[in-house]
Amino acid sequence: MEKRATIKDVAEAAGVGVATVSRVLSGGSASPSTRERVLAVAAQLDYRPSALGRNLRQRRTGGLGLLVPDLTDTFYGQLCEGVLACARSAGEPVVLGSTGGDPEQEAELIGMLLEQSVDRVIAVPSGDAETWAPALRAGMTVVFADRLPPEAGRDGDRDPAESALDDLMLLDGVAPRGRVPEGAARPLDVPAVLADDRAGIRTAVRYLRGLGHRRVAFLGGPGHDRRAAAFREAVGAPVDEELVVFGTGSRDSAYAAASGLFQSRPDLSAVVAGGNVLGEAAVLAARELDLRVPKDVSLVMYDDVPWAELCAPPLTVIAQPGRDMGYRACELVLREGTRRARTVVLPTELIIRGSCGPRR
């Protein structure tokens, strides 16, 4: 039998990305020339996604999709465990995919799930709202976990840090500066299960301030915009932007960001790492640079992972309930007939160990 054309085949033949093909075939935005080329290639390859959309709307096919950026990340492993436990109790199989934090790869996996008639997906999103719009137009039920996708084209002339702070305030039920940015409260009107980043970061910064630290840095990565916004809010104006540093997501990039931060700002006395990969990088960089923890620099890490207690000294952490987050997200996506999207915010906890000390 001749192999059926896939969305990836269409993308390669048209010379565009999978996300572009998804947008064109679902009626999304694209230039006239790109639209014409994609539609011509789709017709030539006999690719017919519209039948899938009808199937998804008419019947449940069973099974869940689960997309995370990195299967080696301990937190995402905990989240996956929660999803799998809930799905197992409901008798649902799970199709697991790793996006690598790449929006294009994420769009390709979304297309694959659509082609396999997987009609419900839990995702830690890497792409923006436009990446996910085709899945929603096809009738797929989506629940986001851990973070929200940025709104494509929203407030394009605004500072991203300002938009992230607005999102934090909206999650708290407060309209920022007396107004609500369009699409900010619930991106794509999709349910989400999140940790209370604002409270967690705020508690950590207050703890460090109580120890006498005034030059506190934030080390972040992809998807940490809300945490960075919470950090800026917690330290207060004026914010020293040289102390807010981002890596690209890989361990090498995280190490380079941490090492560069320590070397460029020897006056800093404490660091809040936005995730466990960044916390690991901060520990390694401090060790390589002969910085003593906590005598020379105090460390707080977002995420409580098993190795945090094995460090010397053990790391102070902002613990978030990864397994519970996955379980709750799975409960939401399995709930039939849910029409009103809602966001569930789970509490965080500051666990004080030995990696923080008074400023000397």
mmCIF file of C-alpha atoms in Angstrom:
data_model
loop_
_atom_site.group_PDB
_atom_site.id
_atom_site.type_symbol
_atom_site.label_atom_id
_atom_site.label_comp_id
_atom_site.label_asym_id
_atom_site.label_seq_id
_atom_site.Cartn_x
_atom_site.Cartn_y
_atom_site.Cartn_z
ATOM 1 C CA MET A 1 0.000 0.000 0.000
ATOM 2 C CA GLU A 2 1.166 3.510 -0.781
ATOM 3 C CA LYS A 3 2.206 5.448 2.331
ATOM 4 C CA ARG A 4 -0.223 8.174 3.353
ATOM 5 C CA ALA A 5 1.210 11.716 3.187
ATOM 6 C CA THR A 6 1.867 13.399 6.506
ATOM 7 C CA ILE A 7 1.943 17.034 7.526
ATOM 8 C CA LYS A 8 5.745 16.786 7.653
ATOM 9 C CA ASP A 9 5.775 15.644 4.013
ATOM 10 C CA VAL A 10 3.733 18.692 3.038
ATOM 11 C CA ALA A 11 6.060 21.008 4.969
ATOM 12 C CA GLU A 12 9.206 19.585 3.369
ATOM 13 C CA ALA A 13 7.764 19.698 -0.153
ATOM 14 C CA ALA A 14 6.521 23.274 0.300
ATOM 15 C CA GLY A 15 9.768 24.433 1.888
ATOM 16 C CA VAL A 16 8.105 25.733 5.051
ATOM 17 C CA GLY A 17 7.810 24.655 8.670
ATOM 18 C CA VAL A 18 5.214 22.255 10.045
ATOM 19 C CA ALA A 19 3.700 25.100 12.089
ATOM 20 C CA THR A 20 3.128 27.093 8.874
ATOM 21 C CA VAL A 21 1.381 24.134 7.226
ATOM 22 C CA SER A 22 -0.832 23.713 10.293
ATOM 23 C CA ARG A 23 -1.799 27.386 10.211
ATOM 24 C CA VAL A 24 -2.611 27.370 6.493
ATOM 25 C CA LEU A 25 -4.648 24.154 6.557
ATOM 26 C CA SER A 26 -6.635 25.262 9.604
ATOM 27 C CA GLY A 27 -7.390 28.720 8.245
ATOM 28 C CA GLY A 28 -4.746 30.619 10.195
ATOM 29 C CA SER A 29 -2.564 33.533 9.119
ATOM 30 C CA ALA A 30 -0.036 33.233 6.267
ATOM 31 C CA SER A 31 1.067 35.293 3.272
ATOM 32 C CA PRO A 32 -0.904 34.720 0.033
ATOM 33 C CA SER A 33 2.102 33.168 -1.741
ATOM 34 C CA THR A 34 2.821 30.795 1.154
ATOM 35 C CA ARG A 35 -0.845 29.820 1.427
ATOM 36 C CA GLU A 36 -1.035 29.094 -2.305
ATOM 37 C CA ARG A 37 2.144 27.001 -2.246
ATOM 38 C CA VAL A 38 1.090 24.952 0.809
ATOM 39 C CA LEU A 39 -2.392 24.268 -0.562
ATOM 40 C CA ALA A 40 -0.967 23.243 -3.943
ATOM 41 C CA VAL A 41 1.484 20.798 -2.330
ATOM 42 C CA ALA A 42 -1.220 19.409 -0.033
ATOM 43 C CA ALA A 43 -3.449 18.753 -3.051
ATOM 44 C CA GLN A 44 -0.570 17.190 -4.985
ATOM 45 C CA LEU A 45 0.255 14.837 -2.097
ATOM 46 C CA ASP A 46 -3.431 14.121 -1.433
ATOM 47 C CA TYR A 47 -3.134 15.296 2.164
ATOM 48 C CA ARG A 48 -6.627 15.753 3.645
ATOM 49 C CA PRO A 49 -6.578 16.960 7.268
ATOM 50 C CA SER A 50 -10.195 18.139 7.232
ATOM 51 C CA ALA A 51 -11.468 14.570 7.666
ATOM 52 C CA LEU A 52 -9.473 14.314 10.873
ATOM 53 C CA GLY A 53 -11.102 17.460 12.221
ATOM 54 C CA ARG A 54 -14.544 15.950 11.607
ATOM 55 C CA ASN A 55 -13.517 12.702 13.292
ATOM 56 C CA LEU A 56 -12.281 14.520 16.392
ATOM 57 C CA ARG A 57 -15.523 16.462 16.694
ATOM 58 C CA GLN A 58 -17.731 13.438 16.140
ATOM 59 C CA ARG A 59 -16.159 10.880 18.465
ATOM 60 C CA ARG A 60 -13.497 10.253 21.059
ATOM 61 C CA THR A 61 -10.705 8.066 19.817
ATOM 62 C CA GLY A 62 -9.146 7.293 23.220
ATOM 63 C CA GLY A 63 -5.635 7.945 24.387
ATOM 64 C CA LEU A 64 -3.801 11.035 25.553
ATOM 65 C CA GLY A 65 -0.851 12.955 24.208
ATOM 66 C CA LEU A 66 1.774 14.277 26.629
ATOM 67 C CA LEU A 67 4.381 16.768 25.391
ATOM 68 C CA VAL A 68 7.264 17.994 27.587
ATOM 69 C CA PRO A 69 10.467 19.874 26.716
ATOM 70 C CA ASP A 70 12.993 17.467 28.253
ATOM 71 C CA LEU A 71 12.517 13.905 29.484
ATOM 72 C CA THR A 72 15.819 14.018 31.365
ATOM 73 C CA ASP A 73 14.688 16.939 33.539
ATOM 74 C CA THR A 74 13.711 15.589 36.968
ATOM 75 C CA PHE A 75 10.755 17.941 37.341
ATOM 76 C CA TYR A 76 9.251 16.906 34.008
ATOM 77 C CA GLY A 77 9.781 13.293 35.018
ATOM 78 C CA GLN A 78 7.686 13.942 38.131
ATOM 79 C CA LEU A 79 5.016 15.643 36.047
ATOM 80 C CA CYS A 80 4.936 12.669 33.652
ATOM 81 C CA GLU A 81 4.540 10.278 36.592
ATOM 82 C CA GLY A 82 1.448 12.179 37.715
ATOM 83 C CA VAL A 83 -0.093 12.112 34.251
ATOM 84 C CA LEU A 84 0.640 8.401 33.806
ATOM 85 C CA ALA A 85 -0.810 7.526 37.222
ATOM 86 C CA CYS A 86 -4.063 9.334 36.489
ATOM 87 C CA ALA A 87 -4.292 7.946 32.941
ATOM 88 C CA ARG A 88 -3.643 4.424 34.218
ATOM 89 C CA SER A 89 -6.499 4.683 36.710
ATOM 90 C CA ALA A 90 -8.770 5.791 33.867
ATOM 91 C CA GLY A 91 -7.567 3.029 31.516
ATOM 92 C CA GLU A 92 -6.188 5.502 28.980
ATOM 93 C CA PRO A 93 -2.958 4.966 27.004
ATOM 94 C CA VAL A 94 -0.500 7.862 26.767
ATOM 95 C CA VAL A 95 1.591 8.926 23.772
ATOM 96 C CA LEU A 96 4.677 10.692 25.141
ATOM 97 C CA GLY A 97 6.755 13.160 23.147
ATOM 98 C CA SER A 98 9.759 15.371 23.890
ATOM 99 C CA THR A 99 9.798 18.742 22.131
ATOM 100 C CA GLY A 100 13.329 19.695 23.108
ATOM 101 C CA GLY A 101 11.945 23.153 23.903
ATOM 102 C CA ASP A 102 11.747 23.774 20.126
ATOM 103 C CA PRO A 103 8.454 25.300 18.853
ATOM 104 C CA GLU A 104 8.959 23.815 15.393
ATOM 105 C CA GLN A 105 9.466 20.323 16.819
ATOM 106 C CA GLU A 106 6.430 20.885 19.031
ATOM 107 C CA ALA A 107 4.318 21.806 16.003
ATOM 108 C CA GLU A 108 5.505 18.640 14.258
ATOM 109 C CA LEU A 109 4.485 16.501 17.243
ATOM 110 C CA ILE A 110 1.083 18.211 17.386
ATOM 111 C CA GLY A 111 0.596 17.358 13.731
ATOM 112 C CA MET A 112 1.609 13.746 14.393
ATOM 113 C CA LEU A 113 -0.900 13.463 17.257
ATOM 114 C CA LEU A 114 -3.641 14.894 15.048
ATOM 115 C CA GLU A 115 -2.831 12.393 12.316
ATOM 116 C CA GLN A 116 -3.031 9.560 14.868
ATOM 117 C CA SER A 117 -6.440 10.853 16.011
ATOM 118 C CA VAL A 118 -5.212 11.579 19.539
ATOM 119 C CA ASP A 119 -7.893 14.016 20.643
ATOM 120 C CA ARG A 120 -6.631 15.135 24.077
ATOM 121 C CA VAL A 121 -3.231 16.547 24.946
ATOM 122 C CA ILE A 122 -1.403 17.719 28.066
ATOM 123 C CA ALA A 123 1.569 19.931 27.246
ATOM 124 C CA VAL A 124 4.310 22.029 28.753
ATOM 125 C CA PRO A 125 4.239 24.455 25.809
ATOM 126 C CA SER A 126 7.301 25.721 23.999
ATOM 127 C CA GLY A 127 5.565 27.418 21.066
ATOM 128 C CA ASP A 128 3.249 30.408 21.207
ATOM 129 C CA ALA A 129 -0.531 30.573 20.915
ATOM 130 C CA GLU A 130 -0.377 30.384 17.125
ATOM 131 C CA THR A 131 1.431 27.038 17.341
ATOM 132 C CA TRP A 132 -1.516 25.584 19.273
ATOM 133 C CA ALA A 133 -4.373 27.222 17.371
ATOM 134 C CA PRO A 134 -4.566 24.495 14.653
ATOM 135 C CA ALA A 135 -5.018 21.744 17.261
ATOM 136 C CA LEU A 136 -7.853 23.652 18.906
ATOM 137 C CA ARG A 137 -9.521 24.364 15.570
ATOM 138 C CA ALA A 138 -9.400 20.620 14.821
ATOM 139 C CA GLY A 139 -11.341 19.917 18.033
ATOM 140 C CA MET A 140 -8.461 18.719 20.205
ATOM 141 C CA THR A 141 -8.836 19.127 23.969
ATOM 142 C CA VAL A 142 -5.695 20.764 25.376
ATOM 143 C CA VAL A 143 -4.525 21.384 28.949
ATOM 144 C CA PHE A 144 -1.274 23.243 29.649
ATOM 145 C CA ALA A 145 0.927 22.390 32.631
ATOM 146 C CA ASP A 146 3.752 24.271 34.370
ATOM 147 C CA ARG A 147 3.566 27.293 32.054
ATOM 148 C CA LEU A 148 1.465 29.143 29.497
ATOM 149 C CA PRO A 149 2.366 29.821 25.867
ATOM 150 C CA PRO A 150 3.080 33.474 25.034
ATOM 151 C CA GLU A 151 0.344 35.153 23.055
ATOM 152 C CA ALA A 152 1.487 35.495 19.444
ATOM 153 C CA GLY A 153 1.381 39.132 18.400
ATOM 154 C CA ARG A 154 -0.017 40.315 21.708
ATOM 155 C CA ASP A 155 1.228 43.657 22.943
ATOM 156 C CA GLY A 156 4.082 43.534 20.441
ATOM 157 C CA ASP A 157 5.314 46.980 21.441
ATOM 158 C CA ARG A 158 5.406 46.201 25.155
ATOM 159 C CA ASP A 159 8.265 45.018 27.336
ATOM 160 C CA PRO A 160 8.055 41.172 27.728
ATOM 161 C CA ALA A 161 8.830 41.559 31.421
ATOM 162 C CA GLU A 162 5.860 43.895 31.777
ATOM 163 C CA SER A 163 3.567 41.440 29.973
ATOM 164 C CA ALA A 164 4.748 38.566 32.212
ATOM 165 C CA LEU A 165 4.034 40.660 35.313
ATOM 166 C CA ASP A 166 0.548 41.389 33.965
ATOM 167 C CA ASP A 167 0.001 37.645 33.591
ATOM 168 C CA LEU A 168 1.051 37.074 37.204
ATOM 169 C CA MET A 169 -1.413 39.700 38.418
ATOM 170 C CA LEU A 170 -4.194 38.213 36.315
ATOM 171 C CA LEU A 171 -3.568 34.767 37.823
ATOM 172 C CA ASP A 172 -3.998 36.469 41.202
ATOM 173 C CA GLY A 173 -7.345 37.851 40.001
ATOM 174 C CA VAL A 174 -6.058 41.450 39.853
ATOM 175 C CA ALA A 175 -6.385 43.616 36.754
ATOM 176 C CA PRO A 176 -2.921 45.113 36.155
ATOM 177 C CA ARG A 177 -2.806 48.912 36.208
ATOM 178 C CA GLY A 178 -6.572 49.055 35.897
ATOM 179 C CA ARG A 179 -6.833 47.152 32.624
ATOM 180 C CA VAL A 180 -6.722 43.643 31.252
ATOM 181 C CA PRO A 181 -4.488 43.044 28.208
ATOM 182 C CA GLU A 182 -6.326 41.199 25.499
ATOM 183 C CA GLY A 183 -5.891 37.423 25.805
ATOM 184 C CA ALA A 184 -3.672 37.639 28.878
ATOM 185 C CA ALA A 185 -5.825 35.962 31.526
ATOM 186 C CA ARG A 186 -6.377 32.630 29.819
ATOM 187 C CA PRO A 187 -4.338 32.211 26.639
ATOM 188 C CA LEU A 188 -6.403 30.464 23.949
ATOM 189 C CA ASP A 189 -9.105 29.931 26.619
ATOM 190 C CA VAL A 190 -7.336 26.681 27.527
ATOM 191 C CA PRO A 191 -7.219 25.218 31.070
ATOM 192 C CA ALA A 192 -3.835 25.168 32.774
ATOM 193 C CA VAL A 193 -2.308 23.739 35.946
ATOM 194 C CA LEU A 194 0.473 25.965 37.286
ATOM 195 C CA ALA A 195 2.572 26.416 40.382
ATOM 196 C CA ASP A 196 2.284 29.662 42.312
ATOM 197 C CA ASP A 197 5.504 31.138 40.936
ATOM 198 C CA ARG A 198 4.777 34.566 42.323
ATOM 199 C CA ALA A 199 4.427 33.442 45.936
ATOM 200 C CA GLY A 200 7.398 31.051 45.692
ATOM 201 C CA ILE A 201 9.841 33.594 44.284
ATOM 202 C CA ARG A 202 8.587 36.343 46.572
ATOM 203 C CA THR A 203 9.074 34.165 49.663
ATOM 204 C CA ALA A 204 12.616 33.230 48.575
ATOM 205 C CA VAL A 205 13.627 36.852 47.938
ATOM 206 C CA ARG A 206 12.202 37.961 51.276
ATOM 207 C CA TYR A 207 14.126 35.172 52.996
ATOM 208 C CA LEU A 208 17.379 36.269 51.364
ATOM 209 C CA ARG A 209 16.695 39.906 52.187
ATOM 210 C CA GLY A 210 16.151 38.878 55.793
ATOM 211 C CA LEU A 211 19.642 37.378 55.762
ATOM 212 C CA GLY A 212 21.046 40.728 54.674
ATOM 213 C CA HIS A 213 21.443 40.083 50.929
ATOM 214 C CA ARG A 214 20.889 43.139 48.747
ATOM 215 C CA ARG A 215 22.492 42.094 45.454
ATOM 216 C CA VAL A 216 20.429 39.053 44.559
ATOM 217 C CA ALA A 217 20.518 37.611 41.013
ATOM 218 C CA PHE A 218 18.001 35.556 39.052
ATOM 219 C CA LEU A 219 19.169 32.789 36.709
ATOM 220 C CA GLY A 220 16.431 31.760 34.281
ATOM 221 C CA GLY A 221 15.728 29.703 31.177
ATOM 222 C CA PRO A 222 12.981 29.111 28.599
ATOM 223 C CA GLY A 223 9.483 29.363 30.069
ATOM 224 C CA HIS A 224 10.664 31.294 33.131
ATOM 225 C CA ASP A 225 9.211 34.674 32.168
ATOM 226 C CA ARG A 226 6.651 34.576 34.977
ATOM 227 C CA ARG A 227 9.323 33.672 37.513
ATOM 228 C CA ALA A 228 11.589 36.469 36.287
ATOM 229 C CA ALA A 229 8.675 38.914 36.495
ATOM 230 C CA ALA A 230 7.968 37.744 40.046
ATOM 231 C CA PHE A 231 11.647 38.233 40.895
ATOM 232 C CA ARG A 232 11.680 41.779 39.527
ATOM 233 C CA GLU A 233 8.534 42.553 41.471
ATOM 234 C CA ALA A 234 9.978 41.068 44.677
ATOM 235 C CA VAL A 235 13.309 42.945 44.576
ATOM 236 C CA GLY A 236 11.542 46.188 43.730
ATOM 237 C CA ALA A 237 12.576 49.166 41.628
ATOM 238 C CA PRO A 238 15.087 49.973 40.410
ATOM 239 C CA VAL A 239 15.938 46.462 39.150
ATOM 240 C CA ASP A 240 19.576 45.822 38.252
ATOM 241 C CA GLU A 241 18.979 44.048 34.925
ATOM 242 C CA GLU A 242 22.569 42.768 34.878
ATOM 243 C CA LEU A 243 21.507 40.476 37.714
ATOM 244 C CA VAL A 244 18.677 38.918 35.650
ATOM 245 C CA VAL A 245 20.350 36.388 33.335
ATOM 246 C CA PHE A 246 18.868 33.751 30.998
ATOM 247 C CA GLY A 247 20.268 30.585 29.426
ATOM 248 C CA THR A 248 18.799 28.937 26.333
ATOM 249 C CA GLY A 249 17.757 25.672 27.969
ATOM 250 C CA SER A 250 20.657 23.261 27.521
ATOM 251 C CA ARG A 251 22.936 22.311 30.398
ATOM 252 C CA ASP A 252 25.931 23.858 28.634
ATOM 253 C CA SER A 253 24.040 27.114 28.176
ATOM 254 C CA ALA A 254 22.897 27.104 31.808
ATOM 255 C CA TYR A 255 26.490 26.586 32.982
ATOM 256 C CA ALA A 256 27.754 29.369 30.722
ATOM 257 C CA ALA A 257 25.063 31.734 32.035
ATOM 258 C CA ALA A 258 25.852 30.908 35.671
ATOM 259 C CA SER A 259 29.614 31.144 35.199
ATOM 260 C CA GLY A 260 29.308 34.418 33.306
ATOM 261 C CA LEU A 261 27.067 35.847 36.008
ATOM 262 C CA PHE A 262 29.487 34.982 38.811
ATOM 263 C CA GLN A 263 32.482 36.375 36.929
ATOM 264 C CA SER A 264 30.849 39.566 35.691
ATOM 265 C CA ARG A 265 29.240 40.437 39.018
ATOM 266 C CA PRO A 266 31.564 39.446 41.874
ATOM 267 C CA ASP A 267 29.564 41.812 44.092
ATOM 268 C CA LEU A 268 26.440 39.634 44.067
ATOM 269 C CA SER A 269 25.824 37.659 47.242
ATOM 270 C CA ALA A 270 22.873 35.403 46.394
ATOM 271 C CA VAL A 271 21.291 33.677 43.382
ATOM 272 C CA VAL A 272 17.784 32.374 42.765
ATOM 273 C CA ALA A 273 17.922 29.664 40.065
ATOM 274 C CA GLY A 274 14.677 29.375 38.092
ATOM 275 C CA GLY A 275 14.807 25.565 37.693
ATOM 276 C CA ASN A 276 16.758 22.472 38.664
ATOM 277 C CA VAL A 277 18.975 22.482 35.559
ATOM 278 C CA LEU A 278 19.930 26.070 36.345
ATOM 279 C CA GLY A 279 20.463 25.203 40.001
ATOM 280 C CA GLU A 280 22.804 22.395 38.991
ATOM 281 C CA ALA A 281 24.679 24.826 36.744
ATOM 282 C CA ALA A 282 25.008 27.363 39.561
ATOM 283 C CA VAL A 283 26.426 24.732 41.910
ATOM 284 C CA LEU A 284 28.962 23.548 39.320
ATOM 285 C CA ALA A 285 29.985 27.076 38.301
ATOM 286 C CA ALA A 286 30.457 28.123 41.930
ATOM 287 C CA ARG A 287 32.630 25.074 42.524
ATOM 288 C CA GLU A 288 34.767 25.729 39.437
ATOM 289 C CA LEU A 289 35.267 29.362 40.472
ATOM 290 C CA ASP A 290 36.130 28.426 44.088
ATOM 291 C CA LEU A 291 33.077 30.238 45.445
ATOM 292 C CA ARG A 292 32.034 28.817 48.794
ATOM 293 C CA VAL A 293 28.325 28.149 49.406
ATOM 294 C CA PRO A 294 26.966 29.861 51.445
ATOM 295 C CA LYS A 295 29.988 31.843 52.699
ATOM 296 C CA ASP A 296 30.631 33.560 49.355
ATOM 297 C CA VAL A 297 27.267 33.116 47.663
ATOM 298 C CA SER A 298 23.890 31.843 48.847
ATOM 299 C CA LEU A 299 21.804 29.683 46.499
ATOM 300 C CA VAL A 300 18.066 29.070 46.231
ATOM 301 C CA MET A 301 16.771 26.705 43.531
ATOM 302 C CA TYR A 302 13.279 26.467 42.096
ATOM 303 C CA ASP A 303 12.313 22.731 42.159
ATOM 304 C CA ASP A 304 12.997 20.181 44.852
ATOM 305 C CA VAL A 305 14.797 17.216 43.310
ATOM 306 C CA PRO A 306 16.494 14.265 45.057
ATOM 307 C CA TRP A 307 20.048 15.444 44.430
ATOM 308 C CA ALA A 308 19.373 18.820 46.106
ATOM 309 C CA GLU A 309 19.679 17.199 49.527
ATOM 310 C CA LEU A 310 22.898 15.421 48.515
ATOM 311 C CA CYS A 311 24.788 18.641 47.763
ATOM 312 C CA ALA A 312 27.312 19.951 50.267
ATOM 313 C CA PRO A 313 25.660 21.915 51.716
ATOM 314 C CA PRO A 314 22.098 20.763 50.839
ATOM 315 C CA LEU A 315 20.242 23.293 48.671
ATOM 316 C CA THR A 316 17.456 25.537 49.866
ATOM 317 C CA VAL A 317 14.637 25.083 47.353
ATOM 318 C CA ILE A 318 11.251 26.377 46.248
ATOM 319 C CA ALA A 319 9.347 23.093 46.018
ATOM 320 C CA GLN A 320 6.536 22.773 43.514
ATOM 321 C CA PRO A 321 4.241 19.725 43.336
ATOM 322 C CA GLY A 322 5.315 18.242 39.987
ATOM 323 C CA ARG A 323 3.513 14.921 40.317
ATOM 324 C CA ASP A 324 0.335 16.578 41.563
ATOM 325 C CA MET A 325 0.532 19.054 38.710
ATOM 326 C CA GLY A 326 0.581 16.216 36.179
ATOM 327 C CA TYR A 327 -2.234 14.347 37.929
ATOM 328 C CA ARG A 328 -4.454 17.421 38.068
ATOM 329 C CA ALA A 329 -3.758 18.257 34.411
ATOM 330 C CA CYS A 330 -4.749 14.723 33.437
ATOM 331 C CA GLU A 331 -7.958 15.002 35.470
ATOM 332 C CA LEU A 332 -8.837 18.194 33.601
ATOM 333 C CA VAL A 333 -8.176 16.772 30.148
ATOM 334 C CA LEU A 334 -10.207 13.625 30.929
ATOM 335 C CA ARG A 335 -13.187 15.585 32.205
ATOM 336 C CA GLU A 336 -15.881 15.280 29.564
ATOM 337 C CA GLY A 337 -18.143 18.190 28.761
ATOM 338 C CA THR A 338 -15.918 20.831 30.361
ATOM 339 C CA ARG A 339 -16.757 24.038 28.549
ATOM 340 C CA ARG A 340 -15.367 26.721 30.818
ATOM 341 C CA ALA A 341 -11.577 26.858 30.780
ATOM 342 C CA ARG A 342 -10.020 27.484 34.168
ATOM 343 C CA THR A 343 -6.552 27.782 35.597
ATOM 344 C CA VAL A 344 -5.549 25.771 38.677
ATOM 345 C CA VAL A 345 -2.715 27.321 40.715
ATOM 346 C CA LEU A 346 -0.981 24.944 43.133
ATOM 347 C CA PRO A 347 0.986 26.159 46.177
ATOM 348 C CA THR A 348 4.770 26.189 46.455
ATOM 349 C CA GLU A 349 6.892 25.816 49.594
ATOM 350 C CA LEU A 350 10.262 27.252 50.577
ATOM 351 C CA ILE A 351 12.335 24.430 52.106
ATOM 352 C CA ILE A 352 15.270 25.903 54.017
ATOM 353 C CA ARG A 353 18.474 23.882 54.046
ATOM 354 C CA GLY A 354 22.134 24.796 54.230
ATOM 355 C CA SER A 355 22.874 26.711 51.022
ATOM 356 C CA CYS A 356 21.860 30.129 52.354
ATOM 357 C CA GLY A 357 23.605 32.114 55.052
ATOM 358 C CA PRO A 358 23.823 35.690 56.335
ATOM 359 C CA ARG A 359 25.567 38.276 54.210
ATOM 360 C CA ARG A 360 29.084 38.775 55.571
#
